[in-house]
PDB file of N, CA and C in Angstrom:
ATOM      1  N   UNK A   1     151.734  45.965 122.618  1.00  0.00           N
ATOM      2  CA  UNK A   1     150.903  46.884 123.403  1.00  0.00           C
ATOM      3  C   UNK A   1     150.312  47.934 122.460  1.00  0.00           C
ATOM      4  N   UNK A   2     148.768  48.283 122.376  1.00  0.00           N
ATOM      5  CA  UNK A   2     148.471  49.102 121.911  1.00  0.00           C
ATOM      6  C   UNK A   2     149.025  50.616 122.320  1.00  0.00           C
ATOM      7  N   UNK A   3     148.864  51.400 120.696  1.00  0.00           N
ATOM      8  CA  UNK A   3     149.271  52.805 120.995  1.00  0.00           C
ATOM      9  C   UNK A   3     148.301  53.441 121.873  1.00  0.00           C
ATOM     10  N   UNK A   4     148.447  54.204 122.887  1.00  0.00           N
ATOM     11  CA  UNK A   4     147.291  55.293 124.000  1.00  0.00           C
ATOM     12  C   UNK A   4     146.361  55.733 122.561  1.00  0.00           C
ATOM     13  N   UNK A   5     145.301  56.306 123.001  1.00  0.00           N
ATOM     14  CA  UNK A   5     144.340  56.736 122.771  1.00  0.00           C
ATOM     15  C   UNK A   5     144.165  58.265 122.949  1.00  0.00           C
ATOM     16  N   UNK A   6     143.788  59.040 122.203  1.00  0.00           N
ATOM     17  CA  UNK A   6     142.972  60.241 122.800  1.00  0.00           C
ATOM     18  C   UNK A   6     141.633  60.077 122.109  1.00  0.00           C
ATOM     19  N   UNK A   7     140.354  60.125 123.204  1.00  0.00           N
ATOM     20  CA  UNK A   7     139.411  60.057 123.018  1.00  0.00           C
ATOM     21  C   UNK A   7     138.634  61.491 122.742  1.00  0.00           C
ATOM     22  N   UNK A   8     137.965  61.366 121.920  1.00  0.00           N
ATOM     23  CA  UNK A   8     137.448  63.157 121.776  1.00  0.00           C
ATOM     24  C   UNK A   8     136.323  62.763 120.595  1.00  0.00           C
ATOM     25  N   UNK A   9     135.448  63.381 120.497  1.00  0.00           N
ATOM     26  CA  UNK A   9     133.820  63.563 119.566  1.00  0.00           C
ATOM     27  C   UNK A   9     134.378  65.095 118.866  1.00  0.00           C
ATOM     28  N   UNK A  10     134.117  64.997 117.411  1.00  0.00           N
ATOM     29  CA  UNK A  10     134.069  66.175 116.729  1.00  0.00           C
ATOM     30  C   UNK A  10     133.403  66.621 116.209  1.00  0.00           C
ATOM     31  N   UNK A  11     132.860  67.909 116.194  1.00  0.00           N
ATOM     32  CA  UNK A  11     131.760  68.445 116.067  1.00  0.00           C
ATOM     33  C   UNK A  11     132.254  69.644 114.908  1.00  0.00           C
ATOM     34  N   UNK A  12     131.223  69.903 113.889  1.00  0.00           N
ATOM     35  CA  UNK A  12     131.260  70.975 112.882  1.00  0.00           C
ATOM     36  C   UNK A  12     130.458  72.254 112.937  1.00  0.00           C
ATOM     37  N   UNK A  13     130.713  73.155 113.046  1.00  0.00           N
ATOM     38  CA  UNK A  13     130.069  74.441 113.377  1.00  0.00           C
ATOM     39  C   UNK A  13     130.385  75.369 112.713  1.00  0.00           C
ATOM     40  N   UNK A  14     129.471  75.895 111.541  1.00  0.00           N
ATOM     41  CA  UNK A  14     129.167  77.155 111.097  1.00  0.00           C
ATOM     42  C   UNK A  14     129.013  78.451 112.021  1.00  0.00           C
ATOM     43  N   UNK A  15     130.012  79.612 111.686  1.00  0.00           N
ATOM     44  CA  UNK A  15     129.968  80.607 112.175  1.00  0.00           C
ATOM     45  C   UNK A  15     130.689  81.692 111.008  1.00  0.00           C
ATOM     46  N   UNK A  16     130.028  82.980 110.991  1.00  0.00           N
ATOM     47  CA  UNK A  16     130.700  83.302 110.194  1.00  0.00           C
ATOM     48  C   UNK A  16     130.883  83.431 108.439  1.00  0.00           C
ATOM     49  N   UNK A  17     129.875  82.601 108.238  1.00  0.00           N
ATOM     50  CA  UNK A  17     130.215  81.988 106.867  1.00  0.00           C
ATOM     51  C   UNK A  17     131.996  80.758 106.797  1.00  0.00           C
ATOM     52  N   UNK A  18     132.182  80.319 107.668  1.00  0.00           N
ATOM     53  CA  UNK A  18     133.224  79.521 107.728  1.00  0.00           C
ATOM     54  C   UNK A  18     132.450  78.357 108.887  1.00  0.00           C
ATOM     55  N   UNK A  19     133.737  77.382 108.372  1.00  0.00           N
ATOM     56  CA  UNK A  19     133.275  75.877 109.376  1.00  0.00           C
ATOM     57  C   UNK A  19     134.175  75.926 110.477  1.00  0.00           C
ATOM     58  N   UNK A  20     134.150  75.642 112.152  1.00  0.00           N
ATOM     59  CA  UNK A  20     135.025  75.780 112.485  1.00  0.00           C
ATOM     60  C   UNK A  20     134.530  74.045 113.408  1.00  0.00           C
ATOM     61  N   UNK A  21     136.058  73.104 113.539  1.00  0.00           N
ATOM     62  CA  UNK A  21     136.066  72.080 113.804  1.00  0.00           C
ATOM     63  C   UNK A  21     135.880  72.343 115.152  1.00  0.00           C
ATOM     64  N   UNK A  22     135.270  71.500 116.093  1.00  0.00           N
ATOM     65  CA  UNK A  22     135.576  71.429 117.540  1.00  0.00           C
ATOM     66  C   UNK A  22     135.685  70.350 118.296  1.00  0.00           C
ATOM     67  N   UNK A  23     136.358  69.991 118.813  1.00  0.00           N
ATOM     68  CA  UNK A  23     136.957  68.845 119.534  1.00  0.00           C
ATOM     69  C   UNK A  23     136.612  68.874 121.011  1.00  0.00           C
ATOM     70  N   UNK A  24     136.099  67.568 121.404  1.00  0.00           N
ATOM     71  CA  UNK A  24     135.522  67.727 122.865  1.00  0.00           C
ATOM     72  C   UNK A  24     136.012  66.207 123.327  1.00  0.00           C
ATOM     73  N   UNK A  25     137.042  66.351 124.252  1.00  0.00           N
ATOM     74  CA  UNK A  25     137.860  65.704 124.744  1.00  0.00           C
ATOM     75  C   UNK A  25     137.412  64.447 125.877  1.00  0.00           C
ATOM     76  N   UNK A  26     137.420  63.025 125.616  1.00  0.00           N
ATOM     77  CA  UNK A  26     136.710  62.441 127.103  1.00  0.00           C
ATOM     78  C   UNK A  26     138.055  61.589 127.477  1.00  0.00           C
ATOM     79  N   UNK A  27     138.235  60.510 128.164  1.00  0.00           N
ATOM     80  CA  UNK A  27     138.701  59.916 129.286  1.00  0.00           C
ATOM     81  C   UNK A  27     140.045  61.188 129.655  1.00  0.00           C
ATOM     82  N   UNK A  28     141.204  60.462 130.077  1.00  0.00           N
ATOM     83  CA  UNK A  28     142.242  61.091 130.305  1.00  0.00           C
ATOM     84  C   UNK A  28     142.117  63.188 130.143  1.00  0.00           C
ATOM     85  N   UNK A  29     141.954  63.189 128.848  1.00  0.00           N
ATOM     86  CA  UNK A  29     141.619  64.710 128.614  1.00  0.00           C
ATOM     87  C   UNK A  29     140.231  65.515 128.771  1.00  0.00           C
ATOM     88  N   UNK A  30     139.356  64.730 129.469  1.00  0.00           N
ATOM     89  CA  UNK A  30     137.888  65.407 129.889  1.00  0.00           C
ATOM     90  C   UNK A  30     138.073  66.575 130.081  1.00  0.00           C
ATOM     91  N   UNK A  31     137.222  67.269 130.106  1.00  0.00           N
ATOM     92  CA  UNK A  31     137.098  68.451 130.003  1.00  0.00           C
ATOM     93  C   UNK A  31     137.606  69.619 129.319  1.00  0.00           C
ATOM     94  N   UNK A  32     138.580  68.929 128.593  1.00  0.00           N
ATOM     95  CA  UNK A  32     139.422  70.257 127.636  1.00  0.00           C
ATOM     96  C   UNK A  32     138.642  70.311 126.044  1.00  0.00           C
ATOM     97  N   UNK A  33     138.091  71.453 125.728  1.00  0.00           N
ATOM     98  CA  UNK A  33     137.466  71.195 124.125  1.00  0.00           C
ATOM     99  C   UNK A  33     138.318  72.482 123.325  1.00  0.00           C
ATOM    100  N   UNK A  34     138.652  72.219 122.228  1.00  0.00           N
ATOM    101  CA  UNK A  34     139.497  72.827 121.825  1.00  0.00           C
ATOM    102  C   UNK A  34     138.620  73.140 120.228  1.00  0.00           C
ATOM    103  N   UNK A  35     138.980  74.359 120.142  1.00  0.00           N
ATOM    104  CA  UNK A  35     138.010  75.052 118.626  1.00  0.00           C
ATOM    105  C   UNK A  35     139.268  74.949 117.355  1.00  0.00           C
ATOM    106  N   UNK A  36     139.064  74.141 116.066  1.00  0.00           N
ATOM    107  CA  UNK A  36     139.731  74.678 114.884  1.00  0.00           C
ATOM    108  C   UNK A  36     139.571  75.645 113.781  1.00  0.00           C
ATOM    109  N   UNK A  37     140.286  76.305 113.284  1.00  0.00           N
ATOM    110  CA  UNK A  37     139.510  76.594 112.115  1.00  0.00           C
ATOM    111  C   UNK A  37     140.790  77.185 111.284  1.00  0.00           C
ATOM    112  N   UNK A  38     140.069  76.097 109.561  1.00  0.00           N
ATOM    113  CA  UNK A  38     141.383  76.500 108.452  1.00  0.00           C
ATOM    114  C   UNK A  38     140.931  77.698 108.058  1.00  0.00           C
ATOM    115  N   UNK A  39     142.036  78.418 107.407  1.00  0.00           N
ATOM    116  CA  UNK A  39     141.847  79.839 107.145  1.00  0.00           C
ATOM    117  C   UNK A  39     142.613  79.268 105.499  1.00  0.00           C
ATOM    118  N   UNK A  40     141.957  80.745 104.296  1.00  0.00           N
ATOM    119  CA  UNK A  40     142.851  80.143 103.649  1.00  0.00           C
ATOM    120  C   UNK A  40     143.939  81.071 103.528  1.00  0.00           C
ATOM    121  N   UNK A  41     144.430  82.018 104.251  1.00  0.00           N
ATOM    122  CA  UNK A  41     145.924  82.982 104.660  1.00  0.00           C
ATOM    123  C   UNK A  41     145.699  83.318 106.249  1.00  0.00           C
ATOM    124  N   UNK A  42     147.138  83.413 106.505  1.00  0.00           N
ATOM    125  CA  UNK A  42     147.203  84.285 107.830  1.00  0.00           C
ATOM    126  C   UNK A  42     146.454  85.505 108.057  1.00  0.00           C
ATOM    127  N   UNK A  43     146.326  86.502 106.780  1.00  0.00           N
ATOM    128  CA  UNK A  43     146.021  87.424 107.015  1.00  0.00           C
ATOM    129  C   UNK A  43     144.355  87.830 106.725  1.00  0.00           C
ATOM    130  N   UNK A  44     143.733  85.943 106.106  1.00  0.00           N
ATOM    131  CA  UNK A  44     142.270  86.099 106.454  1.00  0.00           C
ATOM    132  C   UNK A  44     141.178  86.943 107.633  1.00  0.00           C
ATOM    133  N   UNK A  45     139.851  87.426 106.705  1.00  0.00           N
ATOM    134  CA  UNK A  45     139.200  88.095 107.997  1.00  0.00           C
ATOM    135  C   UNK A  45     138.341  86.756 109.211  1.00  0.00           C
ATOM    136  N   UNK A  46     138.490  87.382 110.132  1.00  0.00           N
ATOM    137  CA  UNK A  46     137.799  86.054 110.962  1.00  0.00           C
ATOM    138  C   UNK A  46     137.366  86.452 111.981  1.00  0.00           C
ATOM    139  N   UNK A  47     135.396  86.556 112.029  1.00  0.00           N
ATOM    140  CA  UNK A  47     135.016  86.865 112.748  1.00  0.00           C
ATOM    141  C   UNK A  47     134.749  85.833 113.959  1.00  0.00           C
ATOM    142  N   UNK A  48     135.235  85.865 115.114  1.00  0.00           N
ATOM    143  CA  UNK A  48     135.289  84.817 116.390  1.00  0.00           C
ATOM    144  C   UNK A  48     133.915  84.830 117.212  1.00  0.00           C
ATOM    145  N   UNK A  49     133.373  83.595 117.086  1.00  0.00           N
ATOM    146  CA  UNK A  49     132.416  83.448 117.807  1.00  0.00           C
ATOM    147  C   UNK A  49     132.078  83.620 119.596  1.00  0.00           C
ATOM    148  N   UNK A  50     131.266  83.753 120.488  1.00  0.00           N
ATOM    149  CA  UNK A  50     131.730  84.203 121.516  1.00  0.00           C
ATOM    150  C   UNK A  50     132.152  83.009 122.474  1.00  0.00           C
ATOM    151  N   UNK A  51     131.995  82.308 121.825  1.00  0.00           N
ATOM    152  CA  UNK A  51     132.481  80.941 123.131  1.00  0.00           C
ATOM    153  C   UNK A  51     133.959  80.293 122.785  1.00  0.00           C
ATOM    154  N   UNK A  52     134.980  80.770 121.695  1.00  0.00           N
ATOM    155  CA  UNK A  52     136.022  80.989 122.047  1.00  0.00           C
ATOM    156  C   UNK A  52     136.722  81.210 122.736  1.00  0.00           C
ATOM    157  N   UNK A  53     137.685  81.039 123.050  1.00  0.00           N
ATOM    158  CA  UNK A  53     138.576  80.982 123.986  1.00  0.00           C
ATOM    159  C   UNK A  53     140.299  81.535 124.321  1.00  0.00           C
ATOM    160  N   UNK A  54     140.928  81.294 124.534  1.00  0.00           N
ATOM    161  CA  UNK A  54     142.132  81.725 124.114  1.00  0.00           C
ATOM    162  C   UNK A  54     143.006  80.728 123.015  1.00  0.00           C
ATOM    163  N   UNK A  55     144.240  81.584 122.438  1.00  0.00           N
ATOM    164  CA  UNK A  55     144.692  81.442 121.537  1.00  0.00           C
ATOM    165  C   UNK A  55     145.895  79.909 121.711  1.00  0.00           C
ATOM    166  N   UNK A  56     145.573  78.956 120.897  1.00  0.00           N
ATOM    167  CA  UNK A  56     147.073  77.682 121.694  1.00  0.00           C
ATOM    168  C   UNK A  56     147.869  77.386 120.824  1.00  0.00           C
ATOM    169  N   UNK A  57     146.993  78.094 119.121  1.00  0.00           N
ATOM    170  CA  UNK A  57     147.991  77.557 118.531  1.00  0.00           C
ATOM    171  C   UNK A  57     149.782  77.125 118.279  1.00  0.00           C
ATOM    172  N   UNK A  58     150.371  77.723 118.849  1.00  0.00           N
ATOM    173  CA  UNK A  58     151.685  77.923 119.641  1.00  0.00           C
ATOM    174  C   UNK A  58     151.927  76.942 120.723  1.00  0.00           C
ATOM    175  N   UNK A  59     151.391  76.644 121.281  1.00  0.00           N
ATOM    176  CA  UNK A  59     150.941  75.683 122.928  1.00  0.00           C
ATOM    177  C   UNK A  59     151.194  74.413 122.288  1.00  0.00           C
ATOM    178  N   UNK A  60     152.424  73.918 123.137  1.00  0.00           N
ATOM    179  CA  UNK A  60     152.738  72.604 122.351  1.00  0.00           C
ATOM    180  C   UNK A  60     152.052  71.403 122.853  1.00  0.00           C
ATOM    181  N   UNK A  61     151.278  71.756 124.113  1.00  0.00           N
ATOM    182  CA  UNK A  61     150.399  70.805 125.121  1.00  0.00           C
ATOM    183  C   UNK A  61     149.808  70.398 124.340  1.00  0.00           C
ATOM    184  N   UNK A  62     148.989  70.780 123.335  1.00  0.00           N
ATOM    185  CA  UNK A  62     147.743  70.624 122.815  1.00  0.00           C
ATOM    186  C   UNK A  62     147.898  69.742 121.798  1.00  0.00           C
ATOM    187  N   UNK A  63     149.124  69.400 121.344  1.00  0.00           N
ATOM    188  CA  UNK A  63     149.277  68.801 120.216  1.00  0.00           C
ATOM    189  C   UNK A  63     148.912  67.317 121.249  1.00  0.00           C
ATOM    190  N   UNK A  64     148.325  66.474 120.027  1.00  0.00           N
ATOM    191  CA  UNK A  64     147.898  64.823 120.492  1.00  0.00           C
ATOM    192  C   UNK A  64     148.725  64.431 121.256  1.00  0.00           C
ATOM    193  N   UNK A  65     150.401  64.284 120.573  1.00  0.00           N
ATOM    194  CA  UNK A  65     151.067  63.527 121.334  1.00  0.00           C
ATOM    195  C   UNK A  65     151.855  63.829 122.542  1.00  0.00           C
ATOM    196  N   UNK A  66     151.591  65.055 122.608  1.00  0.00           N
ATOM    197  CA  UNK A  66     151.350  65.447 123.941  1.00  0.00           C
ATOM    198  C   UNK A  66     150.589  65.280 125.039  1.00  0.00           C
ATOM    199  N   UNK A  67     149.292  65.005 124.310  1.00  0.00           N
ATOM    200  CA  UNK A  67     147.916  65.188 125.423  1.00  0.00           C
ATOM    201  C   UNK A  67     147.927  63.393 125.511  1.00  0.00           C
ATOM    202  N   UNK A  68     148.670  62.456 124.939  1.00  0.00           N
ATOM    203  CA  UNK A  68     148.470  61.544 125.525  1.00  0.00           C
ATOM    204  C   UNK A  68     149.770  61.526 126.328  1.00  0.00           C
ATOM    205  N   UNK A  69     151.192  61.224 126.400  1.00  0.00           N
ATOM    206  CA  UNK A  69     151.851  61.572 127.415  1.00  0.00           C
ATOM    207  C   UNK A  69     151.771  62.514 128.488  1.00  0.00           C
ATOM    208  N   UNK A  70     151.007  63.793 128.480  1.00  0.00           N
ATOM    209  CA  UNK A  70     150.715  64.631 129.994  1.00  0.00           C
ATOM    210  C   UNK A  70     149.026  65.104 129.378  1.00  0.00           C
ATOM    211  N   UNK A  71     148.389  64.154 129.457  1.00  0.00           N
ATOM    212  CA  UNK A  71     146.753  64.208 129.733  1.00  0.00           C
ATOM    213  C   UNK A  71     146.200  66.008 129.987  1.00  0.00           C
ATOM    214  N   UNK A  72     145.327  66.378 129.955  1.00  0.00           N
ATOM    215  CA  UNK A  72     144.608  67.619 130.410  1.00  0.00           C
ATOM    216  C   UNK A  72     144.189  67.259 131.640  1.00  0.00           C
ATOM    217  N   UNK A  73     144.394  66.505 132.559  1.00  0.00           N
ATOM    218  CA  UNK A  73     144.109  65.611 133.697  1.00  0.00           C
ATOM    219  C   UNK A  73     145.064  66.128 134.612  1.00  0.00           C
ATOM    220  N   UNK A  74     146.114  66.097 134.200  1.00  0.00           N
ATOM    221  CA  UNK A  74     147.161  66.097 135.230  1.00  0.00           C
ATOM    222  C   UNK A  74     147.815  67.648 135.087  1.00  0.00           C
ATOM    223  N   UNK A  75     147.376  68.877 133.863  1.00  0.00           N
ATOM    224  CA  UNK A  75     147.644  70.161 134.348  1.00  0.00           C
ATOM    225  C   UNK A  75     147.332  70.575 135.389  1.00  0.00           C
ATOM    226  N   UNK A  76     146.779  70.766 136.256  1.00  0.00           N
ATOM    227  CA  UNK A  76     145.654  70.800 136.902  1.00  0.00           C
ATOM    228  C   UNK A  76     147.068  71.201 138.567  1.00  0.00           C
TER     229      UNK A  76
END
């Protein structure tokens, strides 16, 4: 049996003078898009663009193998 899938399109976006990754989620996890961005310290400056969102890094949902065992589908 194949391994599940998370389906998602990634997109690169300059802001800032930095790249920030963005992930836009389809079947099972539709609608959830989630923003990255490497820093090179914690205590980097980082100006946040306005379509940010809140903070998940911490949020263990978000990790893949999560979002394929409990989908963004079924928070809800």
């Amino acid at each position: 049996m194949p391994a599940p899938l998370i389906e998602k399109t990634r997109h690169r976006i300059e802001h800032g003078g930095r790249v920030w990754e963005v992930d836009v989620f389809d079947g099972a996890n539709a609608g959830l898009v989630v923003a990255e961005i490497e820093l090179p310290s914690e205590d980097a400056d980082l100006e946040l663009p306005a379509w940010v969102g809140a903070e998940v890094t911490d949020d263990r949902r978000y990790l893949n193998a999560n979002l394929v065992a409990h989908p963004f589908s079924e928070w809800r």
